[in-house]
PDB file of C-alpha atoms in Angstrom:
ATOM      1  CA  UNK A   3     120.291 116.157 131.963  1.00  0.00           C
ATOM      2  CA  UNK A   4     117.752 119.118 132.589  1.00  0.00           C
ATOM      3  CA  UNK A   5     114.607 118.518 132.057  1.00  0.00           C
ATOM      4  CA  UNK A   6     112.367 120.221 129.628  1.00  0.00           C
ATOM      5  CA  UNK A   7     112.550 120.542 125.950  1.00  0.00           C
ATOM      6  CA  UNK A   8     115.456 120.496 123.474  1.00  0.00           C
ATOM      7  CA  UNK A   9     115.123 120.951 120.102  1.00  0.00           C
ATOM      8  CA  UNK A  10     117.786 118.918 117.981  1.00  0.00           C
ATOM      9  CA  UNK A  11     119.122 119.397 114.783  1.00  0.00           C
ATOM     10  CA  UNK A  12     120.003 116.465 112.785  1.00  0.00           C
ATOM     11  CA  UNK A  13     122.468 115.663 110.390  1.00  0.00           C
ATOM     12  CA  UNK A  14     119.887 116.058 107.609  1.00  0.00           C
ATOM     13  CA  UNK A  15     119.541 119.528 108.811  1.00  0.00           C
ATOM     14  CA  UNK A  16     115.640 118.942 109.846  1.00  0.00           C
ATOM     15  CA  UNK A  17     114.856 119.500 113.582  1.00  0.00           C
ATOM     16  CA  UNK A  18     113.091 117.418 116.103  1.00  0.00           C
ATOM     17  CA  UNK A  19     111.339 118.392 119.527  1.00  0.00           C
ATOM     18  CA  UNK A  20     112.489 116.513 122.058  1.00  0.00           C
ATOM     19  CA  UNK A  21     111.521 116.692 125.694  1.00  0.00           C
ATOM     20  CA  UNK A  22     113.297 115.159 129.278  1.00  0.00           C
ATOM     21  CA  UNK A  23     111.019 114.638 132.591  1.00  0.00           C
ATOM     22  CA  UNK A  24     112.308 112.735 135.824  1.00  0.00           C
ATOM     23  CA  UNK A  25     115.500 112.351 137.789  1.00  0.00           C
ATOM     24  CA  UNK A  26     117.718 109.457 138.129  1.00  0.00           C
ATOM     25  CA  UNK A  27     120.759 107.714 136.507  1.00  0.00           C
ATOM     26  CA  UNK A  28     118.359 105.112 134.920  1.00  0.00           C
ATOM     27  CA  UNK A  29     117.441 106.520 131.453  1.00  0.00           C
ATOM     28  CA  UNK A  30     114.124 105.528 129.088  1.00  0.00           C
ATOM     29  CA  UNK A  31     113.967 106.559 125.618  1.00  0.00           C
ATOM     30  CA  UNK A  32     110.279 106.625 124.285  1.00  0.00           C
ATOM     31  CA  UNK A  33     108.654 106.371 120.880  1.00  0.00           C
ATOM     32  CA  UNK A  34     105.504 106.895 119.519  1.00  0.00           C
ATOM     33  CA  UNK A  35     103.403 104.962 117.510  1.00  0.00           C
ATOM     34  CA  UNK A  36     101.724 105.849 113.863  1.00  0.00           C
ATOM     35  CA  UNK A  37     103.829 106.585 112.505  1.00  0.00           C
ATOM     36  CA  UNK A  38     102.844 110.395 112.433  1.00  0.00           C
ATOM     37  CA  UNK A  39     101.299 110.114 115.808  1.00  0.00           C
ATOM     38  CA  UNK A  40     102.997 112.009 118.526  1.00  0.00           C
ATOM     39  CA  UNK A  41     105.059 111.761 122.119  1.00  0.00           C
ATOM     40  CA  UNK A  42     101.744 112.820 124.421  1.00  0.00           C
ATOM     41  CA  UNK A  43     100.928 109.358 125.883  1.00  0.00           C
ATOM     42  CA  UNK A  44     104.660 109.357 127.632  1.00  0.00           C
ATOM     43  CA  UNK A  45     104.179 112.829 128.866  1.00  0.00           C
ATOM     44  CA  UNK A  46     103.550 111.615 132.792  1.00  0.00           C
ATOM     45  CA  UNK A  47     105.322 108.293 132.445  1.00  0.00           C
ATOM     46  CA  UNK A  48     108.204 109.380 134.534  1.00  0.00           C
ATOM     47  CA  UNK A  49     105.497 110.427 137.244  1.00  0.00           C
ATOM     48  CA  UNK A  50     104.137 107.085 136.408  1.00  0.00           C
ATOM     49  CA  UNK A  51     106.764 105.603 137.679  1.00  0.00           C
ATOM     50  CA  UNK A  52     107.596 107.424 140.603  1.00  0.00           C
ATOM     51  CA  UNK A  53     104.393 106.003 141.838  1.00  0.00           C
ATOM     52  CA  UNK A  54     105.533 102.708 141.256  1.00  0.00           C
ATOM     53  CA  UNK A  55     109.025 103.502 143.236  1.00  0.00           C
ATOM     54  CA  UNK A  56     111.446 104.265 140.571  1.00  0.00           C
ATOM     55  CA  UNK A  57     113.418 107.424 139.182  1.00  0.00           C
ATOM     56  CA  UNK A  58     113.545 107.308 136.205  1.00  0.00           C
ATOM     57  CA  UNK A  59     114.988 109.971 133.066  1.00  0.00           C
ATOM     58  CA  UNK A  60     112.149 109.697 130.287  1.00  0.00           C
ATOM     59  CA  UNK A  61     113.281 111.301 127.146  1.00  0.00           C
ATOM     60  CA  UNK A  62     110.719 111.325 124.579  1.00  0.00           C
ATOM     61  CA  UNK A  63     110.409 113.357 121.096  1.00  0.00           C
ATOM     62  CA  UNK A  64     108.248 113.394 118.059  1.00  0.00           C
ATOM     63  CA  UNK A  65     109.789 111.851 114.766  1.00  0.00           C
ATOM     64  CA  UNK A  66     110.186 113.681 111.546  1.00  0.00           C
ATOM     65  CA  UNK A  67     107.053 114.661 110.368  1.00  0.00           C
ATOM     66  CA  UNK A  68     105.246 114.123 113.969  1.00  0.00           C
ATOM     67  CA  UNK A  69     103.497 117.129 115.276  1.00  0.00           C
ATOM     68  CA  UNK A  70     106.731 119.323 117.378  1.00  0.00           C
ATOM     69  CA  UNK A  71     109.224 118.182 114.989  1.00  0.00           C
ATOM     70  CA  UNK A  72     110.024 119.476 111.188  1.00  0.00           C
ATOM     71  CA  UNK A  73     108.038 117.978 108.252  1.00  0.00           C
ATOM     72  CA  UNK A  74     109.337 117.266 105.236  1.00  0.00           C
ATOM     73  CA  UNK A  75     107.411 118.177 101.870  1.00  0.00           C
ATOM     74  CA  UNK A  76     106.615 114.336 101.341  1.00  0.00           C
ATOM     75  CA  UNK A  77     105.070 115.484  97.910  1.00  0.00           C
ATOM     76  CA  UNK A  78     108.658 115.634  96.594  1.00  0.00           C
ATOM     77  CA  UNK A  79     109.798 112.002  95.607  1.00  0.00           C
ATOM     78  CA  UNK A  80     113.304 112.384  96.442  1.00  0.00           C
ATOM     79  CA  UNK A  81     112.101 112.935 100.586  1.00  0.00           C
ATOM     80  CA  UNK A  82     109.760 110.169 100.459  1.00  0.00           C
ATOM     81  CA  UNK A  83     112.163 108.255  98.822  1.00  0.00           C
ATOM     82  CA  UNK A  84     114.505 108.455 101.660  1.00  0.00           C
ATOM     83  CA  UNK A  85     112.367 109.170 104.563  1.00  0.00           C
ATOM     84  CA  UNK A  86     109.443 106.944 103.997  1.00  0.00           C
ATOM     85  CA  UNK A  87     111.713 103.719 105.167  1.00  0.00           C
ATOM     86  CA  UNK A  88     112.326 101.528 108.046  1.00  0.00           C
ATOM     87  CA  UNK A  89     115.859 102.188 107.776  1.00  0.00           C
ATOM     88  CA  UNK A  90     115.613 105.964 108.535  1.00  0.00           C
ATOM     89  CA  UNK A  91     113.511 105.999 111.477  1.00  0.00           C
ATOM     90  CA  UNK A  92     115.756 103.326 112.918  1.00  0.00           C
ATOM     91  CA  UNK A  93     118.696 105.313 112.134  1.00  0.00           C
ATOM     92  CA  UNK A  94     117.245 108.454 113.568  1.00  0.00           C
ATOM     93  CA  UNK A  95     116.742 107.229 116.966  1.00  0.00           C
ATOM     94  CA  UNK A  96     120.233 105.990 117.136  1.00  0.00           C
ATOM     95  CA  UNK A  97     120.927 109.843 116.142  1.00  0.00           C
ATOM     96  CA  UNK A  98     118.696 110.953 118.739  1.00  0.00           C
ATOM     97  CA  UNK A  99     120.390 109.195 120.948  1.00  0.00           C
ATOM     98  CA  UNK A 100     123.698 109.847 119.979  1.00  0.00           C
ATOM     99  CA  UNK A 101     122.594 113.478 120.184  1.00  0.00           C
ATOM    100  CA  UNK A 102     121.288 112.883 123.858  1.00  0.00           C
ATOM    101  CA  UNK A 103     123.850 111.402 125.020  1.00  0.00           C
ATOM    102  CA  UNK A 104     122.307 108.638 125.967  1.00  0.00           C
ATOM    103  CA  UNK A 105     124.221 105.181 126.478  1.00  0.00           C
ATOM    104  CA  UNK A 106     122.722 101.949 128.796  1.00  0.00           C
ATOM    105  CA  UNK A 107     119.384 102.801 128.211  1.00  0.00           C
ATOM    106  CA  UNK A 108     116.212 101.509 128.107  1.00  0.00           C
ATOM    107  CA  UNK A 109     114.361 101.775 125.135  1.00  0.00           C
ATOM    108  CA  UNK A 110     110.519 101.689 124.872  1.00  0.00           C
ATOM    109  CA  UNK A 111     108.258 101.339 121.864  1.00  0.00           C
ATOM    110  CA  UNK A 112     104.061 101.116 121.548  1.00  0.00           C
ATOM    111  CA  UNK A 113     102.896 100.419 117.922  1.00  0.00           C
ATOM    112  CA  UNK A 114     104.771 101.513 115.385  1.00  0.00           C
ATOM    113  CA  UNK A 115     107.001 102.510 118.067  1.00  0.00           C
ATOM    114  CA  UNK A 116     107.289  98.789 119.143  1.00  0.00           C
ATOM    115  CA  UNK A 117     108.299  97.722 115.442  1.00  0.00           C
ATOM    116  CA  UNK A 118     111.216 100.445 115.607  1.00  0.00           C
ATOM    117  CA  UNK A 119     112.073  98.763 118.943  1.00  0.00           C
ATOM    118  CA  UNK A 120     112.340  95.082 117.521  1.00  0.00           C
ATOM    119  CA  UNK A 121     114.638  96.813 114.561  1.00  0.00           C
ATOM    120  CA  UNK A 122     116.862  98.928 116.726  1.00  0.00           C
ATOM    121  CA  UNK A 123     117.844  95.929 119.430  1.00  0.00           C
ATOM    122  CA  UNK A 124     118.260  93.761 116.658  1.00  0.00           C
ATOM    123  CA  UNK A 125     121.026  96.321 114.994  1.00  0.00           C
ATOM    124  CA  UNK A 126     122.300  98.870 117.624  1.00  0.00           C
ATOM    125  CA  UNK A 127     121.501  96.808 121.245  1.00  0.00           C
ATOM    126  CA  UNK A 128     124.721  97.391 121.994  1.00  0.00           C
ATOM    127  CA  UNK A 129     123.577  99.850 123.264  1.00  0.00           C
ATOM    128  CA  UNK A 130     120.406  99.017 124.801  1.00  0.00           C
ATOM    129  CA  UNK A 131     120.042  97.842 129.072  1.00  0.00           C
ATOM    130  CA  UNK A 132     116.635  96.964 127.728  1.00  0.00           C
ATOM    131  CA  UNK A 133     113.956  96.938 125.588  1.00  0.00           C
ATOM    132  CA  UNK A 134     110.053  97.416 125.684  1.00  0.00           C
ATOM    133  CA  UNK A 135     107.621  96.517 123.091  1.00  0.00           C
ATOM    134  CA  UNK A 136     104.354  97.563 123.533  1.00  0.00           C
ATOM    135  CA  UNK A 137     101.709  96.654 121.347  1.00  0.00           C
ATOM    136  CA  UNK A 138     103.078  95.755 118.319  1.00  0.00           C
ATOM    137  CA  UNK A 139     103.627  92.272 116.377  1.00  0.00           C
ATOM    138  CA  UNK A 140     106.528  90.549 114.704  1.00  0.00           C
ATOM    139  CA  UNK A 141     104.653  89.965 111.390  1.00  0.00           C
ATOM    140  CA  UNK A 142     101.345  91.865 110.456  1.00  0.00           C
ATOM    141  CA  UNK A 143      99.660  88.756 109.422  1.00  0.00           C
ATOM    142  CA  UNK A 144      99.231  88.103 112.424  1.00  0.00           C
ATOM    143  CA  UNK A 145      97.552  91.850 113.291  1.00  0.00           C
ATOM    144  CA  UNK A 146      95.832  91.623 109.931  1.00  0.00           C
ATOM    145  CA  UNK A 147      94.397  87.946 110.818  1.00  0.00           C
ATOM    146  CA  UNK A 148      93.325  89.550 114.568  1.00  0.00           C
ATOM    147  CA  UNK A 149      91.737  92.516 112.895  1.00  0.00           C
ATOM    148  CA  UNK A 150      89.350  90.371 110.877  1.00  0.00           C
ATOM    149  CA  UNK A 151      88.068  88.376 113.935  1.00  0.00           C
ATOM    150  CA  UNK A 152      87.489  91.687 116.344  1.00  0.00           C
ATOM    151  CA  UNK A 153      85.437  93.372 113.426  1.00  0.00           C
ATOM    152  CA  UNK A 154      83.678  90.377 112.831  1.00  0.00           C
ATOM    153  CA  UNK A 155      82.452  90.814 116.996  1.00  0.00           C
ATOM    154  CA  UNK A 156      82.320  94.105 117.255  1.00  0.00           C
ATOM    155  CA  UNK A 157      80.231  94.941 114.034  1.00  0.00           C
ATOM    156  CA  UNK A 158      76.490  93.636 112.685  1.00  0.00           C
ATOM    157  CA  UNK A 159      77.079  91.707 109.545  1.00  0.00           C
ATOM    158  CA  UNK A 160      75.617  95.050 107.696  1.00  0.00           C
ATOM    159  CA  UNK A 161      78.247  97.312 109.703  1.00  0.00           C
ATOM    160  CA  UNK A 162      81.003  94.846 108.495  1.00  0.00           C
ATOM    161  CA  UNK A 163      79.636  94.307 104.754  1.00  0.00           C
ATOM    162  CA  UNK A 164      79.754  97.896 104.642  1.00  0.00           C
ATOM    163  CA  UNK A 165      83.677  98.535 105.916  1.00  0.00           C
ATOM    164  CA  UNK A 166      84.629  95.867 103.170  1.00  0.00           C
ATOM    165  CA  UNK A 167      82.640  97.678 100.599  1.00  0.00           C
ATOM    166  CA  UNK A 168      84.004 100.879 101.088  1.00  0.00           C
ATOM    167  CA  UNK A 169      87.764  99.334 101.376  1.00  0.00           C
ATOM    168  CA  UNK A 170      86.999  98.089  97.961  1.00  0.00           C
ATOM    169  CA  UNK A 171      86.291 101.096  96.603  1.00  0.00           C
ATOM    170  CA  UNK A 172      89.020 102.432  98.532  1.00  0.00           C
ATOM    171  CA  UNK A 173      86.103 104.741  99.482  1.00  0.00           C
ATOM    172  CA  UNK A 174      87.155 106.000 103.191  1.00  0.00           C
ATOM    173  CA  UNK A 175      86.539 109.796 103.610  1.00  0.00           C
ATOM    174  CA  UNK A 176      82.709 108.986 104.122  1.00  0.00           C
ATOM    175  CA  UNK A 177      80.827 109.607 107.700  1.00  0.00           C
ATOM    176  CA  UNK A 178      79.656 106.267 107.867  1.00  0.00           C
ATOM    177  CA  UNK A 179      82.508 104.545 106.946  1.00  0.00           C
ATOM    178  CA  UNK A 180      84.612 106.885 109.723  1.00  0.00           C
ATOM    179  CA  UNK A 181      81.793 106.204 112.596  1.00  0.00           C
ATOM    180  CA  UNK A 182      82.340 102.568 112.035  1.00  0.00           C
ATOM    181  CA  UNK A 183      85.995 103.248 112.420  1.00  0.00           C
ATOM    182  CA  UNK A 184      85.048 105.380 115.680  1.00  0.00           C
ATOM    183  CA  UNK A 185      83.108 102.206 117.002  1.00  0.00           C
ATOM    184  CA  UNK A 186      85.736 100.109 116.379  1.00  0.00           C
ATOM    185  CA  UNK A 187      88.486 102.815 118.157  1.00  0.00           C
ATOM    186  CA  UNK A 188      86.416 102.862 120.798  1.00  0.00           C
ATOM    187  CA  UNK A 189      86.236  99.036 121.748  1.00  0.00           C
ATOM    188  CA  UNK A 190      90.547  98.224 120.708  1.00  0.00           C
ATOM    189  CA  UNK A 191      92.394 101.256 120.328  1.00  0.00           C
ATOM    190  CA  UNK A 192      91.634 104.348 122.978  1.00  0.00           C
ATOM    191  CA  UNK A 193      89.380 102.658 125.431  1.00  0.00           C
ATOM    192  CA  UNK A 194      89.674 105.180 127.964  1.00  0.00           C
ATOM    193  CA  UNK A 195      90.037 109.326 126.573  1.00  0.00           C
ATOM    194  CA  UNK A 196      91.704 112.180 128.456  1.00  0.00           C
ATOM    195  CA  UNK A 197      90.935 115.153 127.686  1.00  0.00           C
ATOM    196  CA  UNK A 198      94.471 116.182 127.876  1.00  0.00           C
ATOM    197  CA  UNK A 199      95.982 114.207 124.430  1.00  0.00           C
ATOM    198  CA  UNK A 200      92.671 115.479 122.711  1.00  0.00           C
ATOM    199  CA  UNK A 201      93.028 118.466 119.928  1.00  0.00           C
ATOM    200  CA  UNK A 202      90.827 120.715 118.292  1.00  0.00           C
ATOM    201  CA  UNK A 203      92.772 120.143 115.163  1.00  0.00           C
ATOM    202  CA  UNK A 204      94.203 116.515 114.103  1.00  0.00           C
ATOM    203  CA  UNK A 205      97.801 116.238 114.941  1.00  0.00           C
ATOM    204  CA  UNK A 206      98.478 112.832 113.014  1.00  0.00           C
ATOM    205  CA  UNK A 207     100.734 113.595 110.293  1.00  0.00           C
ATOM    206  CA  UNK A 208      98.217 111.977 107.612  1.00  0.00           C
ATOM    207  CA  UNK A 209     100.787 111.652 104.729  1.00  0.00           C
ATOM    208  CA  UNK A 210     103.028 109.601 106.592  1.00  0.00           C
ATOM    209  CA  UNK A 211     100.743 107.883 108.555  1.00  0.00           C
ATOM    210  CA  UNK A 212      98.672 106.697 105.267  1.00  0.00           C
ATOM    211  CA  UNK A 213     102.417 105.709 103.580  1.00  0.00           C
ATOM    212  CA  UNK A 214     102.988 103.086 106.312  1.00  0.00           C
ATOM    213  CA  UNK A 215      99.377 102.338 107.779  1.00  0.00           C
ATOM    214  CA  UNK A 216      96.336 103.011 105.443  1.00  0.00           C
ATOM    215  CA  UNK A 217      93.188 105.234 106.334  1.00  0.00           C
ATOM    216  CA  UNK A 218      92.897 103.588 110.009  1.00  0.00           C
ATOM    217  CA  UNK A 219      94.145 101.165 112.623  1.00  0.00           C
ATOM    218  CA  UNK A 220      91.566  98.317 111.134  1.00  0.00           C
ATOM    219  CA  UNK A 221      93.148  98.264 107.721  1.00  0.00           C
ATOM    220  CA  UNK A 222      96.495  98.009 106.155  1.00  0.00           C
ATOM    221  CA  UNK A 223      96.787  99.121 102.454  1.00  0.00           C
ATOM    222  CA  UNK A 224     100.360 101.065 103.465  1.00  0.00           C
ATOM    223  CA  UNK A 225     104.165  99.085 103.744  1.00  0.00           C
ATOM    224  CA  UNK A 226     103.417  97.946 107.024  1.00  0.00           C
ATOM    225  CA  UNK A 227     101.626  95.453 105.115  1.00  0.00           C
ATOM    226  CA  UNK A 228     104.773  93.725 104.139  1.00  0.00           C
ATOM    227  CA  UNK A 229     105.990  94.176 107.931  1.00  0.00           C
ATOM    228  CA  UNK A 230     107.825  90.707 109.045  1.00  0.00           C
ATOM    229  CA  UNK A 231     110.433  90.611 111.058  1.00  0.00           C
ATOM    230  CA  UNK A 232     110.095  87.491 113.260  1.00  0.00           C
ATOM    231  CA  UNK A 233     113.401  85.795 111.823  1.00  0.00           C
ATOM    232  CA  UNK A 234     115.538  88.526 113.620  1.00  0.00           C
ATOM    233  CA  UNK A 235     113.698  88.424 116.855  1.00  0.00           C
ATOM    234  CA  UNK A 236     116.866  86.088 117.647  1.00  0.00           C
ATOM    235  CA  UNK A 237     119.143  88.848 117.246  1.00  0.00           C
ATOM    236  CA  UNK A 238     117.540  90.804 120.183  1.00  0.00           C
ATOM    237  CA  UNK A 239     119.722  89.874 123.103  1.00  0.00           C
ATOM    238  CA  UNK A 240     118.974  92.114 125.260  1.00  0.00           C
ATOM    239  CA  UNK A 241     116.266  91.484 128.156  1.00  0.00           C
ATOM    240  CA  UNK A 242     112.913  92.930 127.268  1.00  0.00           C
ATOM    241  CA  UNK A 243     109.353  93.266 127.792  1.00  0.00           C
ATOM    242  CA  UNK A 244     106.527  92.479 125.307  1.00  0.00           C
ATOM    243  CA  UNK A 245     103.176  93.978 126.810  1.00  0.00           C
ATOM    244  CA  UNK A 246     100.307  94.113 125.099  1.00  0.00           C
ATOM    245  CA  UNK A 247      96.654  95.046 125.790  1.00  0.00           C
ATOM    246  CA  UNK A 248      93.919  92.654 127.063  1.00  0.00           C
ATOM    247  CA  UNK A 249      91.415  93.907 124.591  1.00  0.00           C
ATOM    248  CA  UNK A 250      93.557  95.378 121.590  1.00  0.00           C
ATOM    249  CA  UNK A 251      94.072  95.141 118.046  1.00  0.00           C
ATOM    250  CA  UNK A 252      97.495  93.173 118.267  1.00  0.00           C
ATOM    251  CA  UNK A 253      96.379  89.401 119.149  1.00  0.00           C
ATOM    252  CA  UNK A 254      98.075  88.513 123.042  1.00  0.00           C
ATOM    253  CA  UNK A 255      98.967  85.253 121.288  1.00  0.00           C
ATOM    254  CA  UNK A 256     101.376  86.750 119.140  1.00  0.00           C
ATOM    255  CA  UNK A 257     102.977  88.674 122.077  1.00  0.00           C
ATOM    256  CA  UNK A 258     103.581  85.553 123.822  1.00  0.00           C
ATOM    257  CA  UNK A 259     104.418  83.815 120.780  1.00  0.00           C
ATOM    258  CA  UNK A 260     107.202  86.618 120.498  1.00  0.00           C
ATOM    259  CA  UNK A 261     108.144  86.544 123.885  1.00  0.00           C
ATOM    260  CA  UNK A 262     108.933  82.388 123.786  1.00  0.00           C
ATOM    261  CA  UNK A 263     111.394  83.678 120.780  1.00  0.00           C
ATOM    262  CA  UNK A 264     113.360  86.278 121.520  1.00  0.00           C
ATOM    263  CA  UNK A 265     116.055  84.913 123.970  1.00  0.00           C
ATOM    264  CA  UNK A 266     115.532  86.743 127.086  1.00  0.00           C
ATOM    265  CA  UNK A 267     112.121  88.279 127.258  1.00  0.00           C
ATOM    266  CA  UNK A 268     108.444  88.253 129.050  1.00  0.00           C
ATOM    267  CA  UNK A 269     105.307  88.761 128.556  1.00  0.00           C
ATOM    268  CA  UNK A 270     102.444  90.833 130.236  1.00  0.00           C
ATOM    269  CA  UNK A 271      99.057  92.021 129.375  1.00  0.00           C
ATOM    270  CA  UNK A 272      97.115  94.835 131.044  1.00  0.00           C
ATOM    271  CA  UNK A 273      93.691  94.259 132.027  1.00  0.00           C
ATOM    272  CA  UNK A 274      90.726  96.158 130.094  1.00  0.00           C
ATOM    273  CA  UNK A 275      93.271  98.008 128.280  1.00  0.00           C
ATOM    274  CA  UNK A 276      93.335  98.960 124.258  1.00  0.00           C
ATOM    275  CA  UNK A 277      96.071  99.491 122.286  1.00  0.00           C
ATOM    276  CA  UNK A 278      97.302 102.645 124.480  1.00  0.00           C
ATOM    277  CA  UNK A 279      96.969 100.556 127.597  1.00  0.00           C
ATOM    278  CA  UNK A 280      99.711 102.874 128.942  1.00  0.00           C
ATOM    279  CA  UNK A 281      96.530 105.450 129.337  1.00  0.00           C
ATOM    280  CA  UNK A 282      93.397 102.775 129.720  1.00  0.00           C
ATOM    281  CA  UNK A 283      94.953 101.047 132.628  1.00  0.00           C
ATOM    282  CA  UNK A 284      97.988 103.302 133.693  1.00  0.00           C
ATOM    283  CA  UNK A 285      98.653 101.397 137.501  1.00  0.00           C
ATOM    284  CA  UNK A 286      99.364  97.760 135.678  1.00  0.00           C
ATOM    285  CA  UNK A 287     100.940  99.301 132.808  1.00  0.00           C
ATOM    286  CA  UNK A 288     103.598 101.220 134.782  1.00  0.00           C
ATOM    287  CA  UNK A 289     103.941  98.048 137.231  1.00  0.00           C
ATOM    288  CA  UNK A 290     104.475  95.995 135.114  1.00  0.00           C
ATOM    289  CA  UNK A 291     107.352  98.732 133.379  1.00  0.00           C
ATOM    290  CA  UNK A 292     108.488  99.469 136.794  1.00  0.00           C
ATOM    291  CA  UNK A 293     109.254  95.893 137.667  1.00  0.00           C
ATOM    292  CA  UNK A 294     111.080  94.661 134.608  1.00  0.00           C
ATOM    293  CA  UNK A 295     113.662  98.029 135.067  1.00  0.00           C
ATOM    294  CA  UNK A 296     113.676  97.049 138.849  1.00  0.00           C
ATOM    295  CA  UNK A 297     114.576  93.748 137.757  1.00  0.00           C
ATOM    296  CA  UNK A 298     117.051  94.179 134.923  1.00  0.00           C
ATOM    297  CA  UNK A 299     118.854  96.738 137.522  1.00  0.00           C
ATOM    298  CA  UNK A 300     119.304  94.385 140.175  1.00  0.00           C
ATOM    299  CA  UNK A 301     120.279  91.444 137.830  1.00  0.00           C
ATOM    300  CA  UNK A 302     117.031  89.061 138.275  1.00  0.00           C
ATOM    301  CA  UNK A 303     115.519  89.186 135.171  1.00  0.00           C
ATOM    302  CA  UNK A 304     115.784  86.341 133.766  1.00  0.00           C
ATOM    303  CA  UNK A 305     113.298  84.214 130.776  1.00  0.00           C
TER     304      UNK A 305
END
């Protein structure tokens, strides 16, 4: 497959940007978190991994609505209706990869991302050589529960009084309310920030980001707050790798908890890295990546 970009057409007739980087016969499909975030923090993961040893194919593309790709006029009811699901985005990256080509695959997912991981082992890892969940839970009472304890750290009493207040109100397009949410970004989410994934214009697709998620990472007022899928985790047969941040906003516990029940998986952390440890601490991060495909190639992964 060349590399470079590709622009697909689905069979809903909307278009997403996809984009190929690296040589190799082992293929990696990557998604982005949000959702309505974008592909940017897998843009030098093939290099990534060269470092580490391994060629890799990383395909990676933005999901409907996401920055490259088509969005839909989610003020209709009818598209939100049918877009605004689990089920679709699921369904769309088997489409993607139908529409790729792609078969034996590895499959890699950070966030949101990791939740449309868990969901497309568990129904199409038929498919899958692998799978890679990166920073994401099985249930979000378990994120929700994790939130509560890293704002009650990271903020004064006042600073946290305050977040609660304005969630109340549902008050959150206020400049203190937003630095608080900086402070907290800057501790759990994006600990380290190159300058190459920042914009001089927000490319989170707000709409669809607020459907699933809420105003922020630190609160969950969207559907994700019905998000629960740890009685399937059985269904994921394939081997994979839950990785998670050492200082995040998804709890380590619950990665290992996940890892112990899924049938064949491990788990890794990455040292002072957020919730985008891919970017914080890139060397562990890709080592750890590199040696689970290394080992699921050679046939000594094992539990």
């Amino acid at each position: 497959m060349k590399q470079g970009t590709k622009i697909l057409t689905l069979d809903n007739g909307y278009h997403l940007w996809t984009n190929t980087q690296g040589e190799g016969k082992i293929h990696l499909l990557a998604l982005h978190g949000g959702p309505g975030g974008t592909h940017e923090y897998w843009e030098d993961t093939a290099k990534q991994l060269k470092k580490q040893g391994l060629d890799v194919q990383v395909h990676m593309y933005d999901q409907l609505g996401s920055w490259y790709s088509d969005t839909p006029d989610w003020d209709d009811p009818a598209v939100a209706k049918n877009i605004e699901t689990y089920e679709y985005f699921v369904d769309e990256v088997e489409e993607v990869r139908q529409k790729l080509g792609l078969d034996n695959f590895y499959l890699i997912g950070q966030s949101w991302g990791g939740a449309l991981v868990q969901m497309y082992a568990a129904k199409y890892g038929d498919h899958l050589k692998g799978a890679i969940i990166s920073s994401m839970v099985d249930r979000i009472g378990d994120y929700t529960d994790h939130l509560a304890q890293i704002r009650e750290k990271a903020l004064t009493p006042d600073e946290l009084a305050y977040m609660k207040k304005c969630e109340a109100e549902n008050n959150y397009d206020n400049d203190r309310y937003q630095e608080l949410v900086g402070k907290l970004n800057d501790q759990f989410v994006d600990r380290k920030k190159p300058a190459a994934i920042a914009h001089l214009t927000e490319t989170m697709s707000v709409p669809l980001y607020n459907a699933f998620q809420g105003d922020n990472e630190f609160v969950i007022t969207g559907k994700l707050k019905d998000w629960n899928f740890t009685n399937h985790l059985k269904d994921i047969k394939v081997p994979t790798l839950v990785t998670f941040g050492e200082h995040e906003t998804m709890p380590m516990e619950t990665g290992k908890r996940m890892a112990e029940m899924i049938p064949n998986a491990k788990f890794v952390s990455t040292p002072e890295g957020g919730h985008h440890h891919m970017i914080d601490n890139a060397p562990v991060y890709y080592d750890h990546l590199a040696t689970f495909i290394r080992e699921v190639e050679n046939g000594t992964f094992n539990k």
